[in-house]
Short mmCIF file of C-alpha atoms and ligand atoms in Angstrom, two decimals:
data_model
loop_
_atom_site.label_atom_id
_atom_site.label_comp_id
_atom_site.label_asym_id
_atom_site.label_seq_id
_atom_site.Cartn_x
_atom_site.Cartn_y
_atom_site.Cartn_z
CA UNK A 1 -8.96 1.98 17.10
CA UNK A 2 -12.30 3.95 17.33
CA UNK A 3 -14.69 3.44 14.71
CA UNK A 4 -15.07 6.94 12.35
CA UNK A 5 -18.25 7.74 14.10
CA UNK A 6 -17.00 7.88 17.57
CA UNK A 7 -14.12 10.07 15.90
CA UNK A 8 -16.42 12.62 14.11
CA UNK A 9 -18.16 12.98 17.75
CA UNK A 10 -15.08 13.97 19.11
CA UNK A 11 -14.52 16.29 16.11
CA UNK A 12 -17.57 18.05 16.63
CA UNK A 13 -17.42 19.18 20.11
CA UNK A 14 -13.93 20.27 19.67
CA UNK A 15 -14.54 22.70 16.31
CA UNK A 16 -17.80 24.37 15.36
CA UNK A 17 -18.82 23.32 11.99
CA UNK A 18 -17.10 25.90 8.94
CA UNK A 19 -19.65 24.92 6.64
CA UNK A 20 -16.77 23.43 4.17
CA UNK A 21 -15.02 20.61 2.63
CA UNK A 22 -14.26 17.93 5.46
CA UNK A 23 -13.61 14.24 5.23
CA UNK A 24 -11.69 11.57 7.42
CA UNK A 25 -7.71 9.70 5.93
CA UNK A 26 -5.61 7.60 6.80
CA UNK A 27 -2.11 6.44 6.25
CA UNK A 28 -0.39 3.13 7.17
CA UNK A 29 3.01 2.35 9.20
CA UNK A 30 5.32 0.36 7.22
CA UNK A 31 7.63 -2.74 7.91
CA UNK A 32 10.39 -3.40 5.74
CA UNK A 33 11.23 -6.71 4.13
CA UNK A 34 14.39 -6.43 2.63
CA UNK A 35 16.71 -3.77 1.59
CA UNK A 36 18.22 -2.22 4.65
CA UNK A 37 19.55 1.44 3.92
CA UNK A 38 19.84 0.88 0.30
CA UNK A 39 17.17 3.52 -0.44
CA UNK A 40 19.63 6.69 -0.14
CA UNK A 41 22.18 4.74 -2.03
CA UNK A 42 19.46 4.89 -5.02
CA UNK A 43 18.78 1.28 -4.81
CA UNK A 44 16.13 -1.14 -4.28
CA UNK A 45 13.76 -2.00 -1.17
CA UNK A 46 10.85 -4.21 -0.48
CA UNK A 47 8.81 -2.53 2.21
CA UNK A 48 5.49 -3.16 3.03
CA UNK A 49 2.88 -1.15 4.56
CA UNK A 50 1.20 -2.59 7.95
CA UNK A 51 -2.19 -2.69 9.72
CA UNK A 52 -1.53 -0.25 11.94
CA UNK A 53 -2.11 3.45 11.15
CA UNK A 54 -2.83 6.70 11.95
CA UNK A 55 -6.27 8.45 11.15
CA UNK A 56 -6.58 11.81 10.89
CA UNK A 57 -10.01 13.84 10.26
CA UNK A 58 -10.43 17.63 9.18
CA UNK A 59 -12.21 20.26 7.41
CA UNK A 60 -11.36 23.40 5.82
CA UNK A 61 -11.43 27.01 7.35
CA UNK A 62 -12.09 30.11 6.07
CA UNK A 63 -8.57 31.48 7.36
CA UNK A 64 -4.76 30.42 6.80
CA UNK A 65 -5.02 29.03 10.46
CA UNK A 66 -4.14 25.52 10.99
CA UNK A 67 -6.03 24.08 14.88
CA UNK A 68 -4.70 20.52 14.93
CA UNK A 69 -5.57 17.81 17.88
CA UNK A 70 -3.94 14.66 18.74
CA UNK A 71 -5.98 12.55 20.13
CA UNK A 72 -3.46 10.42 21.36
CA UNK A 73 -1.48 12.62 23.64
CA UNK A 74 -4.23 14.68 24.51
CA UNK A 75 -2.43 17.95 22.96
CA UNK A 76 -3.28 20.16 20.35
CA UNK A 77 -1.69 23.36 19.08
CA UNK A 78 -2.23 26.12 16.76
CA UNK A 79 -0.42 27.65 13.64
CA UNK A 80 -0.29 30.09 10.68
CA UNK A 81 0.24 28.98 7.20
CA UNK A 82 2.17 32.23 6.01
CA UNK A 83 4.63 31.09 9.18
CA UNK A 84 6.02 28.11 9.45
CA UNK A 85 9.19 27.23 11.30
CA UNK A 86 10.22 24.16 13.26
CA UNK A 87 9.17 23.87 16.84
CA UNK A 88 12.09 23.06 19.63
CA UNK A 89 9.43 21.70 21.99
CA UNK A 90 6.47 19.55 21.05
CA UNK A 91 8.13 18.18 18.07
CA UNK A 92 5.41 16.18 16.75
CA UNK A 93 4.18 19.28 15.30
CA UNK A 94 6.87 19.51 12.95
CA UNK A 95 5.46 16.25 10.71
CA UNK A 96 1.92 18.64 10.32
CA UNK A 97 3.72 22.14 9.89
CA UNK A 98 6.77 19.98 6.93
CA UNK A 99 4.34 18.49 4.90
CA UNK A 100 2.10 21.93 4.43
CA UNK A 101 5.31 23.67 4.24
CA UNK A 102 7.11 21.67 1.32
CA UNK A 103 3.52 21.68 -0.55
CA UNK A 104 3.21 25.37 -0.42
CA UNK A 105 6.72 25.67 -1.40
CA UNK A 106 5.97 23.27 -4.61
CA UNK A 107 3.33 25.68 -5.21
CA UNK A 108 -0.08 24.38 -4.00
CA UNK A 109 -2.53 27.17 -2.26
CA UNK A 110 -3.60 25.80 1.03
CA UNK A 111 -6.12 27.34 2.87
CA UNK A 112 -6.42 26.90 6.79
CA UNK A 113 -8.36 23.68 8.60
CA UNK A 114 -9.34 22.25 11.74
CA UNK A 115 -7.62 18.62 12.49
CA UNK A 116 -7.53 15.68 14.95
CA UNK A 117 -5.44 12.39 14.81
CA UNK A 118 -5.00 9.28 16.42
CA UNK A 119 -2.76 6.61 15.77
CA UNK A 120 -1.95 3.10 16.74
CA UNK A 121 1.74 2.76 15.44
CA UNK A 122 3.64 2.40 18.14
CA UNK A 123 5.97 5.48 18.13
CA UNK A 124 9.81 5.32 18.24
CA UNK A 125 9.43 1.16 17.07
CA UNK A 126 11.01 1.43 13.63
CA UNK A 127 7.73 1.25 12.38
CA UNK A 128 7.26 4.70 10.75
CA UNK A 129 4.84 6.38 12.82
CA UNK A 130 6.54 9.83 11.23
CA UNK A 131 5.83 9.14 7.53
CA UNK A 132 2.28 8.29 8.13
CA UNK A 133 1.97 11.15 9.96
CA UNK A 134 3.57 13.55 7.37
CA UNK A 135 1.66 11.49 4.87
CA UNK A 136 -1.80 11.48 6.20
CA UNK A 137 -1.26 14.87 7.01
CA UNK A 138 -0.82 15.78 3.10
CA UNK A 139 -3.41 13.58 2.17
CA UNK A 140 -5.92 15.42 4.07
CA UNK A 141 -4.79 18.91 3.37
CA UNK A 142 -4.26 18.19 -0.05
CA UNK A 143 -8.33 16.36 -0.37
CA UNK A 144 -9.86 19.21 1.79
CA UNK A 145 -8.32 22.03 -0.69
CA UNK A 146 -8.89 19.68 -3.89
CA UNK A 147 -5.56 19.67 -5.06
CA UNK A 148 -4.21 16.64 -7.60
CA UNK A 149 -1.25 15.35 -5.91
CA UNK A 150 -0.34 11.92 -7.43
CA UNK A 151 1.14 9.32 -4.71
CA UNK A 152 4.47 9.09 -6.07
CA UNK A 153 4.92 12.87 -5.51
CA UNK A 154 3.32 13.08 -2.19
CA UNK A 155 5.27 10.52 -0.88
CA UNK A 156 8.29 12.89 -2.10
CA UNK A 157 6.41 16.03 -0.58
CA UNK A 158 6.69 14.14 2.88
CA UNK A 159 10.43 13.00 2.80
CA UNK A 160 11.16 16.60 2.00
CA UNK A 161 9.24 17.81 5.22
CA UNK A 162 11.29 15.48 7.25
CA UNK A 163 14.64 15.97 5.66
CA UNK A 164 13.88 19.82 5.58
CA UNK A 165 11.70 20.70 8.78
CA UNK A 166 12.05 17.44 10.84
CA UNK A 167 15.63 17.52 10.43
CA UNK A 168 15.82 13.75 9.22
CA UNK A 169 18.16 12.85 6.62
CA UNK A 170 15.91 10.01 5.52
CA UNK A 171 15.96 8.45 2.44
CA UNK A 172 12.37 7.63 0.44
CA UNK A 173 11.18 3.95 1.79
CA UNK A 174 8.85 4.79 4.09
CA UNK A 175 6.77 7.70 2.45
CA UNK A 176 6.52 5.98 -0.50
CA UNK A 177 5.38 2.86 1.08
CA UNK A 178 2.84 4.52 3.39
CA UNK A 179 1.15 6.21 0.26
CA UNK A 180 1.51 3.22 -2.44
CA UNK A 181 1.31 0.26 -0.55
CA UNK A 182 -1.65 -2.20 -1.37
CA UNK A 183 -2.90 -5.02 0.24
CA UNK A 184 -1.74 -8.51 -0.26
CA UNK A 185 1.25 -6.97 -1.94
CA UNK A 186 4.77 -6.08 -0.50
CA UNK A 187 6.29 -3.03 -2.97
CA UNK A 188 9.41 -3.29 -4.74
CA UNK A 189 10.88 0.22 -5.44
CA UNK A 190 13.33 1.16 -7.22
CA UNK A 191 14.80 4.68 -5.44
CA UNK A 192 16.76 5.31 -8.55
CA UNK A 193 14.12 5.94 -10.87
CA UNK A 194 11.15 5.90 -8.54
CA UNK A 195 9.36 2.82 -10.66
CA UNK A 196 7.52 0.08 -8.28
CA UNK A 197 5.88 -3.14 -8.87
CA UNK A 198 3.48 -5.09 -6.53
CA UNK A 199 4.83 -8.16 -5.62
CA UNK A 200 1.78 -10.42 -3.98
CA UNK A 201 2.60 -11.63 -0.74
CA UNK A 202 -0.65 -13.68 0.29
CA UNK A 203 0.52 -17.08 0.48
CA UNK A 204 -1.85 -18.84 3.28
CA UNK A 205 0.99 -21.10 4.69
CA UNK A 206 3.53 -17.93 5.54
CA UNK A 207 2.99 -14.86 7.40
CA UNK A 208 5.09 -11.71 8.33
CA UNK A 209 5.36 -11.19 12.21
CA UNK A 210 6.91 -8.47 13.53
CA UNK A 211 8.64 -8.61 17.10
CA UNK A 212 9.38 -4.70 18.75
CA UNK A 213 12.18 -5.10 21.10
CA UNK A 214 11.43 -2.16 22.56
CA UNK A 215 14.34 -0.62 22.85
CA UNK A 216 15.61 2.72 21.13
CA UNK A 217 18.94 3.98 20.55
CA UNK A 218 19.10 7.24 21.23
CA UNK A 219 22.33 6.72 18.59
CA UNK A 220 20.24 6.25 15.36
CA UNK A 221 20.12 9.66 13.83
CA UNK A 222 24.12 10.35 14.47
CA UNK A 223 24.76 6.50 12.96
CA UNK A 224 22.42 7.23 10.31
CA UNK A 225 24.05 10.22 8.71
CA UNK A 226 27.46 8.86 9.85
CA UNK A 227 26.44 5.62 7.48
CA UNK A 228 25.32 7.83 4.67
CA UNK A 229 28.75 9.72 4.56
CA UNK A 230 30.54 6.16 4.96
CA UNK A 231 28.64 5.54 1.40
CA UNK A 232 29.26 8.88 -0.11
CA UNK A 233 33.20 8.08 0.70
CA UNK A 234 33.01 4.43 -1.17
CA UNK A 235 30.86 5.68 -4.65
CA UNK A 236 33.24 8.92 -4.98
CA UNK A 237 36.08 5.88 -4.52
CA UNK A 238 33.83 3.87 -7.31
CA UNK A 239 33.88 7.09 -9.12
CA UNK A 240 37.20 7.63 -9.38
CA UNK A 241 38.77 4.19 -10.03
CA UNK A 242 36.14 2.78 -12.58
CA UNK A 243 35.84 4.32 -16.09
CA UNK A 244 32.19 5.37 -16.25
CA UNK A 245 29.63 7.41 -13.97
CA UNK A 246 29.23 6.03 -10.62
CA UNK A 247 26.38 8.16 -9.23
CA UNK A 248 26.02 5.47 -5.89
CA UNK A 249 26.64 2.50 -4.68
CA UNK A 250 24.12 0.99 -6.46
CA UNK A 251 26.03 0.98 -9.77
CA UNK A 252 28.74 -0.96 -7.98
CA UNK A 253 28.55 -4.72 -9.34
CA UNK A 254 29.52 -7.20 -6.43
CA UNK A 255 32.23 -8.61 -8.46
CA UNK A 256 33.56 -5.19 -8.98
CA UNK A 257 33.63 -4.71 -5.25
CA UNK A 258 35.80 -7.91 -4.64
CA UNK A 259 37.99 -6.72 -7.24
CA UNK A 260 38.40 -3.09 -5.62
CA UNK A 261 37.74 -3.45 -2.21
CA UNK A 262 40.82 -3.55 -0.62
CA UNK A 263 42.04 -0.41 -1.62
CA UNK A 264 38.98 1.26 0.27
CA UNK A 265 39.16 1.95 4.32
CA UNK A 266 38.44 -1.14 6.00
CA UNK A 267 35.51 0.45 7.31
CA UNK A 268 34.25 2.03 4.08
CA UNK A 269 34.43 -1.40 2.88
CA UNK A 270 31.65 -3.10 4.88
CA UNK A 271 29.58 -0.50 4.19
CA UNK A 272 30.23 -0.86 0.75
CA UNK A 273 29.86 -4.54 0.90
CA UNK A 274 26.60 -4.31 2.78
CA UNK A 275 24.77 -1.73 0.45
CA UNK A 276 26.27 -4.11 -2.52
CA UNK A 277 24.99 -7.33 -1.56
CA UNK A 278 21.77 -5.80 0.02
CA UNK A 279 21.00 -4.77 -3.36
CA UNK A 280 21.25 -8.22 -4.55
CA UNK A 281 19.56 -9.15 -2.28
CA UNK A 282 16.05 -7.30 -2.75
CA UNK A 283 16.78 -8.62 -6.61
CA UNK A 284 16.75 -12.27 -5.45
CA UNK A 285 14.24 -12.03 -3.08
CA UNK A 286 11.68 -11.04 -5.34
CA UNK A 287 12.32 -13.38 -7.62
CA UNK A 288 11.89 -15.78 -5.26
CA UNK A 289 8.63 -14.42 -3.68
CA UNK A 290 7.64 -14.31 -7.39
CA UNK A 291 8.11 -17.95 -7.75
CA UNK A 292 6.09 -18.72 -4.39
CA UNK A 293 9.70 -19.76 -2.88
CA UNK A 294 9.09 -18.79 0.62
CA UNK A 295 12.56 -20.43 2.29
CA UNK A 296 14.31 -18.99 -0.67
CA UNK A 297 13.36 -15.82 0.55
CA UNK A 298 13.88 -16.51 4.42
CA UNK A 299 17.14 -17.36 3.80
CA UNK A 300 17.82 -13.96 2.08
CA UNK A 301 16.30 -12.33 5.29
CA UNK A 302 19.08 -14.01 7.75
CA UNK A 303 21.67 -13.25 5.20
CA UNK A 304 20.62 -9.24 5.23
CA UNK A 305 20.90 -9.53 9.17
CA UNK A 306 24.20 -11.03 9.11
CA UNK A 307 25.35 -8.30 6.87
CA UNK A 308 23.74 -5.51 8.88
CA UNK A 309 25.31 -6.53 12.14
CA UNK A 310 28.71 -7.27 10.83
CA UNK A 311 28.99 -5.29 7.82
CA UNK A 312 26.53 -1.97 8.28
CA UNK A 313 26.89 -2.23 12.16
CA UNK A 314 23.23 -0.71 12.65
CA UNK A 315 21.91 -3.97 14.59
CA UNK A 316 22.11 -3.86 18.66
CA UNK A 317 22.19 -6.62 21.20
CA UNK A 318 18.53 -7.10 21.59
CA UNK A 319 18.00 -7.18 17.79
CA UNK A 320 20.10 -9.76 17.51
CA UNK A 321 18.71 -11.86 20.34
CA UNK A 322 15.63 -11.62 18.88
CA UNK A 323 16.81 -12.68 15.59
CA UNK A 324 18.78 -15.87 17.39
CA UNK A 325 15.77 -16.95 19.61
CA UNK A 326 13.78 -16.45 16.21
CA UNK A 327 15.82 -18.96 14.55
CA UNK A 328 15.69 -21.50 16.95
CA UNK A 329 11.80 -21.91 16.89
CA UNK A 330 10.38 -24.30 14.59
CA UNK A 331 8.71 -22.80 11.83
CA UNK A 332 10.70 -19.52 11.08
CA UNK A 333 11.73 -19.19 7.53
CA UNK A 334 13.65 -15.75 8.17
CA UNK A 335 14.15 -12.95 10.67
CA UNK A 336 15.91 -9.90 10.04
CA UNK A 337 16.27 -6.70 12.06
CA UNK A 338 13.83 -4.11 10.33
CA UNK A 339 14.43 -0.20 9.42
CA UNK A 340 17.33 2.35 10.18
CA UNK A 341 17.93 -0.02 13.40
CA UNK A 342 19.91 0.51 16.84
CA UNK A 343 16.57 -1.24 18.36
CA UNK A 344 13.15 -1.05 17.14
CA UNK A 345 11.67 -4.21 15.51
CA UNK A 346 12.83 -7.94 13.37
CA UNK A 347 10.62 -9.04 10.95
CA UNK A 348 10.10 -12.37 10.92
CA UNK A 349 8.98 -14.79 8.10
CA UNK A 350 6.78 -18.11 9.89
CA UNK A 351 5.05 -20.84 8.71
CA UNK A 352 1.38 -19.79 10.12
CA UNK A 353 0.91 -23.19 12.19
CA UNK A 354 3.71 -21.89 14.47
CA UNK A 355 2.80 -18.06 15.43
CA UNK A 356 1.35 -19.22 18.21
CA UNK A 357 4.16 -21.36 19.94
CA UNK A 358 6.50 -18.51 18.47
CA UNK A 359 4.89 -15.90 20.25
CA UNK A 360 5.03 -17.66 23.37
CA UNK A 361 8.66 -18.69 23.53
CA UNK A 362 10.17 -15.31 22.34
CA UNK A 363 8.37 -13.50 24.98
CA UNK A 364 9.20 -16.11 27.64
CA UNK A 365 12.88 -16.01 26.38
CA UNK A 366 13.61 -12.48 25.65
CA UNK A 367 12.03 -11.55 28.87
CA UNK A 368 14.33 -13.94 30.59
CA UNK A 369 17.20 -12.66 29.30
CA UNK A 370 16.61 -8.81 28.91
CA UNK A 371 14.27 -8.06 31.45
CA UNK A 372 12.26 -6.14 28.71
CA UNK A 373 8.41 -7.63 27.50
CA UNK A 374 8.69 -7.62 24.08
CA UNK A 375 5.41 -6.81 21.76
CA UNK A 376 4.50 -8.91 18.71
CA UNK A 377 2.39 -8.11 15.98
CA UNK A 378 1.05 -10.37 13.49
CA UNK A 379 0.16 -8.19 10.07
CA UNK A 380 -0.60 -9.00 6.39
CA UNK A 381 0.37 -6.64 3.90
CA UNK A 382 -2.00 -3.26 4.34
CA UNK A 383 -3.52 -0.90 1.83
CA UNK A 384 -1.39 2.49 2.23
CA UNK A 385 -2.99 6.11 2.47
CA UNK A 386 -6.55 6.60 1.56
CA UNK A 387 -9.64 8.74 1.69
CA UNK A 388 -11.88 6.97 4.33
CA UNK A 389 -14.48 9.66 3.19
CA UNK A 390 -14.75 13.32 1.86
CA UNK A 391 -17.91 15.44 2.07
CA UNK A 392 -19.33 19.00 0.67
C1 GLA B 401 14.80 4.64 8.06
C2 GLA B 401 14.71 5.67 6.93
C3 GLA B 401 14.53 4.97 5.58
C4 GLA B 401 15.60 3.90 5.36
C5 GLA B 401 15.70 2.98 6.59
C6 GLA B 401 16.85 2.01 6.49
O1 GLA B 401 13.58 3.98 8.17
O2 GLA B 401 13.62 6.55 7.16
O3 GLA B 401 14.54 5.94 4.55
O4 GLA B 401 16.83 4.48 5.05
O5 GLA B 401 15.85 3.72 7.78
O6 GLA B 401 16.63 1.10 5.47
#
């Protein structure tokens, strides 16, 4: 990525100078651990946020005109704050255009600025290249117009803008992750009651390596809201049958399940079952990253695969591939598919001595077999969404 510098250059010859408040953010892409769709059902994840991220830099303006410019894609594109609606064509805009829209509608005055972003998430991977970008965007124009907007609620801010403007019935993981995650430390949240804890996640033996199939389901957002219904259906079951307030499927105990489960659909089941046991899952695995019991945890990861390609039927062929060929190489403790699914990444949990022999094999392999080169990252947990400097 280019140095801040470099970036500023660029910023300069685009804009002339307003005289007011600029400064340079940035906000990470995220990879999730365990706890596959268990954030809408108000239950637990354990995210964390990755080395890869976008920056964005940008000063105020003495108008309610927004001049934004990504770097990337060589496209920029211009817009009034007292008139914001969804584009149909250059979508990307919509991230920007959400997050200024939800924080004027929680009240915030925003005046106008000049922008420019770049990012090295790679987009479309399952890696959350959208919430950084809502979330760096109100970062920045929350700095530049000195506004107090506390993580917790920015991060809410941002899902809003995607489930209101982008049209993305997302639950909270990933904006919350990309504005509280810390390095060193994967974040347990609780999507009930918003509370998190840092759970460390620097253990020199063991490192989290992320494989991208590359390959995107065009499927994901109809599956997505088709799974969320699918859990609506089982906690109004819940609801009905048990004798107190089941708000989600995150009040259902697993033992209540078995005991209930065949009078549900047999589809609405394994939904149900998934969501239940993925639950437990999160619980036990950071116990057992809290007791430095790496395999423990591994083992937890292959379980949540299982149960989101039989259960939750949101893994694809290539996912799974990459989770088998993971398996077989020495030195893999887990591998799971990561995110809403239908392609994108795994995550994988190795033993640090291998990464390199990994790497080799499952590109070898899963080229051989798919015709596809896959990408692999290696990342330790990342700091999430920060000033990288503010001036005037
Ligand atoms: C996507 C959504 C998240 C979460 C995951 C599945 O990444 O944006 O809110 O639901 O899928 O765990």
């Amino acid at each position: 990525m280019q140095d801040l510098n470099k970036l500023w250059k660029i910023f300069n010859e685009k804009f002339t100078d307003t005289g007011l408040t600029k400064g340079a953010f940035s906000a990470p892409g995220r990879v999730n651990l365990i706890g596959e769709h268990t954030d809408y059902n108000e239950g637990f994840v354990l995210p964390m946020a990755i080395d890869k991220k976008i920056i964005m830099l940008g000063q105020l303006r003495n108008d309610r005109i927004v001049q934004v410019f990504d770097l990337g894609y060589k496209t920029e594109t211009k817009f009034y704050l007292d008139n914001l609606s969804p584009y149909k064509k250059d979508t990307w805009v919509n991230y920007l255009m959400g997050g200024m829209d939800e924080m004027q509608k929680a009240g915030y005055h925003l005046q106008g600025a000049n922008l420019i972003f770049i990012s090295n998430i790679p987009k479309g991977a399952g890696l959350s290249s959208s919430a950084a970008l809502e979330v760096v965007t109100v970062l920045t124009m929350a700095k530049l117009n000195l506004l107090e907007i506390k993580p917790v609620e920015m991060a809410h801010l941002c899902q809003r803008a995607e489930n209101n403007f982008v049209g993305v019935a997302c639950g909270i993981m990933d904006q919350y992750v990309s504005c509280l995650g810390q390095k060193n430390y994967a974040l347990f949240i609780d999507c009930r009651s918003n509370d998190y804890d840092l759970i460390p996640f620097k253990d020199h033996n063991y490192q989290i390596v992320i494989c991208n199939s590359k390959v995107q389901r065009g499927l994901v957002n109809s599956e997505y809201n088709r799974r969320r219904e699918e859990c609506k259906r089982a906690a109004e079951f819940f609801n009905q049958i048990l004798n107190r307030e089941i708000r989600s499927l995150r009040d259902i105990t697993v033992d209540e399940y078995k005991i209930y489960q065949s009078q549900l659909p047999e589809v609405i089941a394994r939904r149900a079952k998934h969501v239940i046991s993925e639950n437990r899952r999160v619980q036990s695995g950071v116990q057992a990253l809290r007791m430095g019991n790496y395999s423990a945890f591994g083992q937890l990861m292959i379980e949540s695969h299982q149960s989101l390609q039989d259960d939750y039927e949101v893994s694809c062929k290539e996912l799974d591939l990459l989770v088998d060929l993971a398996l077989e190489q020495e030195g893999v403790l887990g591998a799971r598919m990561t995110g809403a699914g239908f392609g994108g990444c795994t995550v994988n949990l190795i033993e640090k001595n291998y990464i390199g022999a990994f790497k080799e094999s499952i590109k070898n392999k899963y080229k051989k077999i798919t015709g596809i080169n896959p990408v692999i990252y290696v990342t330790p947990p990342a700091e999430g969404a920060k000033v990288l400097e503010l001036r005037g």
